XYZ file of C-alpha atoms in Angstrom:
537
model
C 0.000 0.000 0.000
C 1.428 3.400 -1.010
C 1.773 6.333 1.375
C -0.891 8.286 -0.512
C -3.367 5.402 -0.380
C -2.628 4.909 3.319
C -3.283 8.621 3.939
C -6.467 8.454 1.884
C -7.692 5.434 3.851
C -6.757 7.161 7.120
C -8.699 10.273 6.065
C -11.691 8.129 5.143
C -11.516 6.382 8.516
C -11.413 9.698 10.346
C -14.311 11.033 8.315
C -16.279 7.900 9.073
C -15.414 8.019 12.758
C -16.515 11.651 13.162
C -19.758 11.029 11.319
C -20.897 8.079 13.374
C -22.667 8.978 16.593
C -25.065 6.235 17.478
C -26.826 3.929 19.920
C -26.707 0.181 19.382
C -30.450 -0.387 19.325
C -32.211 -3.100 17.378
C -33.487 -0.666 14.729
C -30.000 0.483 13.924
C -28.641 -3.062 13.772
C -31.406 -4.024 11.371
C -30.375 -1.071 9.229
C -26.781 -2.326 9.231
C -27.954 -5.731 8.048
C -29.725 -4.076 5.136
C -26.588 -2.112 4.313
C -24.502 -5.277 4.339
C -26.947 -7.017 2.042
C -26.847 -4.038 -0.313
C -23.051 -3.908 -0.182
C -22.868 -7.556 -1.165
C -25.331 -7.080 -3.995
C -24.095 -3.775 -5.408
C -20.540 -3.185 -4.266
C -19.084 -6.659 -4.694
C -20.667 -7.782 -7.956
C -17.340 -8.763 -9.496
C -16.469 -10.937 -6.549
C -19.897 -12.524 -6.281
C -19.701 -13.671 -9.872
C -17.698 -16.434 -8.204
C -19.970 -17.321 -5.249
C -17.659 -20.136 -4.248
C -15.516 -17.426 -2.606
C -18.123 -17.325 0.171
C -17.852 -21.091 0.470
C -14.083 -20.797 0.835
C -14.505 -18.502 3.837
C -17.115 -20.756 5.424
C -14.838 -23.765 4.941
C -12.448 -22.431 7.593
C -13.122 -21.299 11.156
C -13.285 -17.626 10.298
C -15.460 -15.061 12.122
C -18.022 -13.020 10.224
C -16.085 -9.800 10.645
C -12.933 -11.308 9.136
C -15.047 -12.655 6.280
C -16.045 -9.078 5.514
C -12.382 -8.048 5.631
C -11.409 -10.729 3.139
C -14.317 -9.739 0.894
C -13.050 -6.148 0.939
C -16.090 -4.533 2.615
C -15.083 -0.973 3.476
C -18.355 0.255 4.926
C -16.763 0.155 8.377
C -19.949 0.679 10.359
C -21.235 -2.692 9.154
C -18.492 -4.381 11.198
C -20.431 -3.530 14.349
C -22.812 -6.335 13.469
C -22.039 -9.472 15.427
C -20.075 -12.228 13.752
C -23.129 -14.471 13.743
C -25.361 -11.812 12.161
C -22.803 -11.279 9.428
C -22.484 -14.992 8.778
C -26.260 -15.365 8.595
C -26.396 -12.776 5.809
C -23.346 -14.150 3.996
C -24.804 -17.659 4.067
C -27.477 -16.492 1.616
C -24.732 -16.099 -0.976
C -23.259 -19.580 -0.636
C -22.973 -21.580 -3.833
C -25.898 -23.920 -4.406
C -23.731 -26.935 -3.699
C -21.345 -25.974 -0.897
C -18.385 -28.213 -0.139
C -18.740 -30.750 2.649
C -16.390 -28.713 4.848
C -18.690 -25.658 4.777
C -20.305 -25.040 8.171
C -23.051 -22.526 8.906
C -23.764 -22.000 12.610
C -27.190 -21.278 14.020
C -27.631 -18.270 16.337
C -27.631 -20.620 19.337
C -24.444 -22.489 18.466
C -21.291 -21.328 20.294
C -18.895 -19.724 17.847
C -15.287 -20.985 17.838
C -12.410 -18.502 18.053
C -11.523 -17.091 14.626
C -8.347 -18.550 13.118
C -7.631 -15.304 11.253
C -7.880 -12.612 13.959
C -7.462 -15.053 16.908
C -10.544 -13.373 18.383
C -9.278 -9.790 18.368
C -11.797 -8.406 15.873
C -14.342 -11.095 16.695
C -14.554 -10.083 20.373
C -13.308 -6.479 20.109
C -16.068 -5.074 22.324
C -14.891 -7.251 25.238
C -11.965 -4.836 25.754
C -14.023 -1.640 25.867
C -15.021 -1.608 29.551
C -11.421 -1.778 30.729
C -10.360 0.969 28.309
C -13.196 3.247 29.443
C -12.370 2.588 33.104
C -8.760 3.596 32.490
C -9.784 6.803 30.710
C -12.121 7.737 33.559
C -9.423 6.930 36.104
C -6.831 9.187 34.428
C -9.392 12.022 33.999
C -7.629 13.885 31.184
C -9.083 17.282 30.332
C -9.814 16.728 26.645
C -12.611 16.402 24.097
C -10.803 14.065 21.697
C -8.547 11.022 21.631
C -6.447 9.166 19.098
C -6.383 5.370 19.139
C -3.477 3.160 18.133
C -3.454 -0.609 18.532
C -0.918 -3.409 18.617
C -2.291 -6.825 17.701
C -0.641 -10.234 18.098
C 2.056 -10.908 15.495
C 0.264 -14.151 14.746
C -2.494 -12.193 12.955
C 0.051 -11.296 10.256
C 0.888 -14.952 9.699
C -2.717 -16.119 9.785
C -4.087 -13.463 7.439
C -1.305 -14.280 5.002
C -2.145 -17.970 5.296
C -5.830 -17.398 4.524
C -4.907 -15.274 1.505
C -2.874 -18.205 0.182
C -5.741 -20.591 0.952
C -8.070 -18.280 -0.997
C -5.747 -18.356 -4.004
C -5.522 -22.125 -3.826
C -9.292 -22.460 -4.193
C -10.097 -19.619 -6.572
C -8.634 -18.556 -9.897
C -8.542 -14.911 -8.820
C -8.525 -12.831 -5.664
C -9.876 -9.554 -7.065
C -10.230 -7.466 -3.892
C -7.556 -6.575 -1.347
C -8.475 -7.406 2.222
C -9.262 -4.673 4.749
C -6.536 -4.014 7.323
C -7.349 -5.879 10.539
C -5.873 -3.107 12.722
C -8.159 -0.437 11.259
C -11.268 -2.548 11.839
C -10.230 -3.385 15.403
C -9.362 0.248 16.095
C -12.808 1.456 15.074
C -14.646 -1.383 16.822
C -13.157 -0.353 20.168
C -13.134 3.408 19.486
C -16.831 3.810 18.693
C -18.051 2.324 22.010
C -15.394 4.375 23.831
C -16.847 7.488 22.182
C -20.327 6.582 23.365
C -19.241 5.752 26.903
C -16.954 8.757 27.495
C -18.393 11.488 25.284
C -14.972 11.961 23.653
C -14.465 12.110 19.892
C -12.086 9.903 17.927
C -9.678 12.268 16.160
C -6.519 10.945 14.537
C -4.819 14.311 15.089
C -5.659 14.465 18.799
C -2.831 15.262 21.220
C -4.154 12.532 23.562
C -2.897 9.215 22.258
C -3.987 5.793 23.448
C -2.020 2.641 22.701
C -3.964 -0.583 23.265
C -1.948 -3.809 23.040
C -3.568 -7.222 22.697
C -1.806 -10.493 23.487
C -2.590 -14.069 22.429
C -0.301 -16.454 24.236
C -1.499 -19.550 22.372
C -0.273 -18.313 18.969
C 2.746 -16.237 20.044
C 5.170 -18.560 18.205
C 3.231 -18.765 14.927
C 5.912 -16.815 13.078
C 8.916 -18.818 14.299
C 8.803 -21.269 11.365
C 9.769 -18.385 9.046
C 13.199 -18.283 10.722
C 13.881 -21.826 9.400
C 13.707 -20.501 5.830
C 16.884 -18.753 4.789
C 15.184 -16.610 2.164
C 12.928 -15.036 4.816
C 15.853 -13.189 6.390
C 14.141 -13.586 9.781
C 16.791 -14.107 12.463
C 15.447 -14.505 15.990
C 17.905 -14.312 18.876
C 17.757 -14.169 22.637
C 20.015 -11.978 24.747
C 20.444 -10.930 28.367
C 19.551 -7.356 29.239
C 19.107 -5.976 32.744
C 19.254 -9.510 34.128
C 16.414 -10.617 31.869
C 16.341 -12.739 28.732
C 14.706 -10.903 25.839
C 13.942 -12.000 22.282
C 15.087 -9.753 19.436
C 14.510 -9.860 15.695
C 10.861 -10.938 15.773
C 9.114 -7.547 15.714
C 6.152 -6.957 13.428
C 8.251 -5.145 10.825
C 10.670 -8.085 10.707
C 7.791 -10.518 10.188
C 6.199 -8.360 7.449
C 9.524 -8.214 5.617
C 9.943 -11.989 5.949
C 6.468 -12.639 4.520
C 7.263 -10.566 1.429
C 10.477 -12.572 0.920
C 8.927 -16.044 1.046
C 6.940 -17.443 -1.880
C 3.395 -18.693 -1.325
C 4.509 -22.187 -2.242
C 7.275 -22.245 0.351
C 4.972 -20.758 2.988
C 2.361 -23.442 2.336
C 4.990 -26.201 2.389
C 6.500 -25.233 5.724
C 3.667 -23.359 7.457
C -0.020 -24.100 7.971
C -2.525 -23.325 5.203
C -5.226 -22.742 6.327
C -4.171 -21.675 9.831
C -4.531 -24.083 12.720
C -7.531 -23.972 15.072
C -7.484 -21.644 18.080
C -8.867 -22.609 21.472
C -8.421 -19.452 23.570
C -9.503 -15.830 23.345
C -6.997 -12.944 23.288
C -6.287 -10.824 26.347
C -5.752 -7.117 26.894
C -2.038 -6.772 27.575
C -1.732 -3.044 28.248
C -3.352 0.369 27.867
C -0.974 3.292 27.553
C -2.314 6.843 27.485
C -0.007 9.719 26.722
C -0.677 13.347 26.005
C 1.809 15.548 24.183
C 3.997 17.588 26.520
C 3.140 21.158 27.445
C 5.679 23.830 28.353
C 5.994 26.540 30.968
C 8.671 29.230 30.895
C 9.926 31.930 33.185
C 12.954 33.355 34.987
C 14.190 32.379 38.429
C 16.191 34.280 41.036
C 18.366 32.507 43.588
C 19.285 34.531 46.664
C 21.041 31.754 48.587
C 24.493 30.204 48.323
C 23.342 26.773 49.485
C 20.808 25.951 46.747
C 21.831 24.012 43.640
C 20.118 24.446 40.298
C 19.030 20.792 40.182
C 19.304 18.027 42.832
C 23.028 17.573 43.544
C 24.550 14.410 44.928
C 27.582 12.186 44.469
C 26.712 8.541 44.965
C 24.591 8.424 48.103
C 25.958 11.706 49.449
C 23.635 14.705 49.051
C 25.725 17.827 48.458
C 22.841 20.322 48.428
C 19.604 19.777 50.315
C 17.634 22.256 48.193
C 17.407 22.844 44.447
C 15.811 25.483 42.255
C 14.062 22.827 40.168
C 12.631 21.174 43.268
C 11.200 24.417 44.615
C 9.683 25.519 41.289
C 8.760 22.374 39.409
C 6.877 20.262 41.930
C 4.183 22.935 42.163
C 3.768 23.175 38.384
C 3.828 19.400 37.970
C 0.992 19.037 40.483
C -1.041 21.829 38.841
C -0.902 20.067 35.468
C -1.195 16.572 37.008
C 1.807 15.521 34.922
C 3.774 12.283 35.206
C 7.164 13.972 35.214
C 9.048 17.042 34.048
C 12.296 18.237 32.490
C 13.869 21.446 33.779
C 16.008 23.305 31.226
C 17.847 26.580 31.859
C 19.846 29.134 29.903
C 23.174 28.072 31.405
C 23.793 27.277 35.045
C 25.405 28.661 38.165
C 27.119 26.700 40.929
C 25.257 26.111 44.181
C 27.313 28.803 45.975
C 26.604 31.423 43.270
C 23.588 33.719 43.527
C 21.358 34.527 40.532
C 20.171 38.146 40.871
C 18.901 40.884 38.557
C 15.945 39.866 36.408
C 16.718 36.162 36.835
C 17.861 33.244 34.676
C 15.553 32.069 31.852
C 14.213 28.533 32.172
C 11.544 26.324 30.723
C 9.863 23.241 32.038
C 8.566 20.401 29.889
C 5.594 18.770 31.605
C 5.319 15.151 30.512
C 1.897 13.561 30.002
C -0.165 16.323 31.644
C -3.795 15.548 32.490
C -4.489 19.279 32.500
C -2.833 20.795 29.401
C -3.703 24.467 29.687
C -4.110 26.756 32.666
C -5.841 30.161 32.716
C -3.549 33.185 33.074
C -5.088 33.879 36.474
C -4.141 30.380 37.657
C -0.577 30.796 36.373
C -0.256 34.062 38.301
C -1.517 32.296 41.421
C 1.036 29.501 40.916
C 3.835 32.065 40.596
C 2.760 33.625 43.892
C 2.489 30.169 45.485
C 6.039 29.253 44.411
C 7.348 32.564 45.721
C 5.909 31.782 49.148
C 7.725 28.447 49.486
C 11.183 29.869 50.313
C 11.115 33.539 49.379
C 14.510 34.202 50.961
C 16.123 31.543 48.744
C 14.315 31.168 45.375
C 11.689 33.176 43.514
C 10.277 33.062 40.027
C 9.293 35.863 37.643
C 7.370 36.108 34.351
C 5.880 32.606 34.594
C 3.955 31.807 31.395
C 2.667 29.011 29.201
C 4.862 28.783 26.103
C 4.846 26.864 22.828
C 7.317 24.042 22.026
C 9.002 26.194 19.384
C 9.688 28.909 21.984
C 12.152 26.600 23.744
C 14.527 27.039 20.812
C 15.401 30.461 22.243
C 17.088 28.791 25.215
C 19.149 26.456 23.023
C 20.131 29.155 20.539
C 21.015 31.485 23.411
C 23.877 29.196 24.441
C 25.818 30.623 21.514
C 24.588 34.221 21.469
C 23.724 35.412 24.979
C 25.995 37.402 27.284
C 26.105 37.504 31.084
C 27.031 40.068 33.699
C 28.671 39.143 37.015
C 29.818 40.674 40.246
C 32.794 38.903 41.859
C 34.240 39.504 45.313
C 37.950 38.782 44.840
C 41.047 38.385 47.041
C 44.593 39.169 45.970
C 47.848 38.085 47.584
C 49.043 41.710 47.607
C 47.092 44.583 49.120
C 44.873 46.197 46.502
C 46.273 49.486 45.230
C 45.329 51.975 42.544
C 47.774 50.456 40.057
C 45.926 47.142 40.242
C 42.533 48.883 39.901
C 43.768 50.838 36.868
C 45.136 47.657 35.260
C 41.702 46.049 35.490
C 39.767 49.143 34.453
C 41.839 49.415 31.289
C 39.328 46.844 30.006
C 36.203 48.756 31.059
C 35.468 49.650 27.443
C 37.816 47.243 25.699
C 36.971 43.631 25.022
C 39.505 40.824 24.824
C 39.624 37.029 24.487
C 40.728 34.417 27.008
C 41.740 30.852 26.281
C 40.332 28.491 28.878
C 41.295 24.856 29.205
C 38.676 22.599 30.742
C 38.765 23.492 34.459
C 40.502 21.034 36.750
C 37.379 20.921 38.944
C 35.234 19.470 36.116
C 37.813 17.366 34.255
C 36.272 14.177 35.623
C 33.039 14.828 33.703
C 34.037 17.039 30.755
C 36.436 16.488 27.876
C 39.779 18.282 27.880
C 39.739 21.103 25.339
C 40.610 24.774 24.950
C 37.714 27.231 24.737
C 38.163 30.763 23.426
C 35.775 33.150 25.176
C 35.253 36.909 24.913
C 35.345 39.236 27.905
C 33.360 42.298 26.852
C 34.295 44.498 29.823
C 35.859 44.551 33.320
C 35.339 47.134 36.058
C 37.091 46.979 39.445
C 36.067 48.611 42.757
C 38.568 48.557 45.636
C 37.653 47.426 49.148
C 39.853 47.330 52.237
C 43.114 45.424 52.310
C 43.372 42.485 49.913
C 39.810 42.664 48.547
C 38.119 44.168 45.504
C 34.849 43.745 43.616
C 35.032 43.113 39.874
C 32.087 43.515 37.520
C 32.379 41.396 34.375
C 30.361 41.294 31.149
C 31.249 38.098 29.282
C 30.328 35.697 26.538
C 28.108 32.826 27.638
C 30.034 29.778 28.778
C 32.977 31.654 30.278
C 34.379 30.031 33.420
C 34.452 33.029 35.774
C 36.161 31.376 38.753
C 38.966 30.096 36.535
C 39.298 33.494 34.867
C 39.912 35.038 38.280
C 42.555 32.658 39.689
C 43.971 31.341 36.396
C 43.454 27.632 37.224
C 47.203 26.932 37.620
C 48.032 28.672 34.365
C 45.321 26.890 32.360
C 43.407 30.177 31.806
C 45.194 32.999 29.957
C 44.967 35.881 30.487
C 43.366 35.876 33.937
C 42.549 38.480 36.564
C 45.601 37.254 38.454
C 47.846 37.930 35.447
C 46.282 41.365 34.958
C 46.843 42.539 38.551
C 50.278 40.861 38.735
C 49.737 38.596 41.760
C 47.760 35.611 42.958
C 44.002 36.111 42.980
C 41.040 34.066 44.045
C 37.282 34.450 44.047
C 35.433 34.601 47.359
C 31.842 35.151 46.199
C 30.170 35.320 42.807
C 26.801 36.738 41.768
C 25.178 36.578 38.328
C 23.666 40.017 37.709
C 22.065 39.512 34.300
C 21.500 36.905 31.595
C 20.987 38.910 28.427
C 18.261 36.826 26.764
C 14.644 37.812 26.077
C 12.586 34.986 27.516
C 9.755 34.082 27.829
C 8.628 35.668 24.548
C 6.608 38.854 25.214
C 3.630 37.384 23.331
C 3.313 34.658 25.988
C 3.048 37.170 28.827
C -0.072 38.928 27.551
């Protein structure tokens, strides 16, 4: 199937799904039976010129819904008829002299599990209650949902087998079968719509993944690995103290089926498929909404708060973190599973962040509440600022778009920062030293910085060339002075001051002509416009 035809079929499915709002009453079901009869009479004339095709389907243990799939019926609403109702209508089109193997069940006979869908399409509605319960439990704020399904790999093998069986008994197979996943998806989505009031929308940001398992047929595909031409190589390996099987994913099996001739498949595999004794089971329901983003700027007034939780092994090096103070509140407000905290650079735990704050954004993962009113966001900002106002506060909190986060990444290369550093020198500070520093008040220069010794254990050794836009020194008593710096982003300020054993040239120490060290450091400004002004309105 080409990409364009797949898109067309997907569009048709979505159109059908949006159109159908209904109750499963007897009148409606009778109408569906009439539509099926009409579809068989008008839409499948070419196929029904060979009525033995119906006999072929009745000669195997195939459910009514799969019979429709193999006949190419694309009026998807008809599939809501029960398997027995469909079979009763199809039986009218049996050849006058059906083969001995043809079996038509009465409405009271128990129906065996379908050998084509292993019961997935046949009993699709059996999974609905559990899906609805999960949706109600999660309580997402939404009006739509998107449904994706994973069916047992054995359905690939078994549908292929029935196609071969069809060819063996008929001279032509004029209509392509309907995709089993699309039928199953709609059969569980429509009742979910009715039960929850949500609308199936294939572009919805709320995505459900329903996985069905059928233990009895889980090894149906293994025989393909015995045929060299299939290219299917199944291996087991140890991972995280568990044995896992690799190489047998659905895409591997699909590729193998296209590489093996029908004759070889029939010789080694089972045509038609073997009988099935058990029904499938619901393996998992995963619900995930697309992330939402919050942005703002934070100020850190304390020298004992790290930007993110800081520990080495089991030793906690900083009890408090900026991300912990800010993000837990926002995570709870959105009822999100988790979050990612991203900032425009970072400062050490013992460095204050002053001025208008450091830009940050927070990705909220799988939020149940995607959007908050501006009034609520303002209340959250005030709530955060009451947690530890003497240590961390936040400004300009706003909901932002995913594309707005690019500003933070791009700013790593373009932004500048301003600092205030309390410095010590081995000689008493005099006017000559102050003048030497202030020579660079309006004159920029470059420094070459090797990877600092203090971070060598986690960062690669390299030389970074960074621009110092300006320096301004203010003398204090004795051996102390304050230096204001305006620098390119990514400059190691501490190493610039003391020289890092000669690994940073030039340095403040080399400029003043004696040893120098930094006692305290404050970030005064991060020159980056964020959040975007449009988000703050």
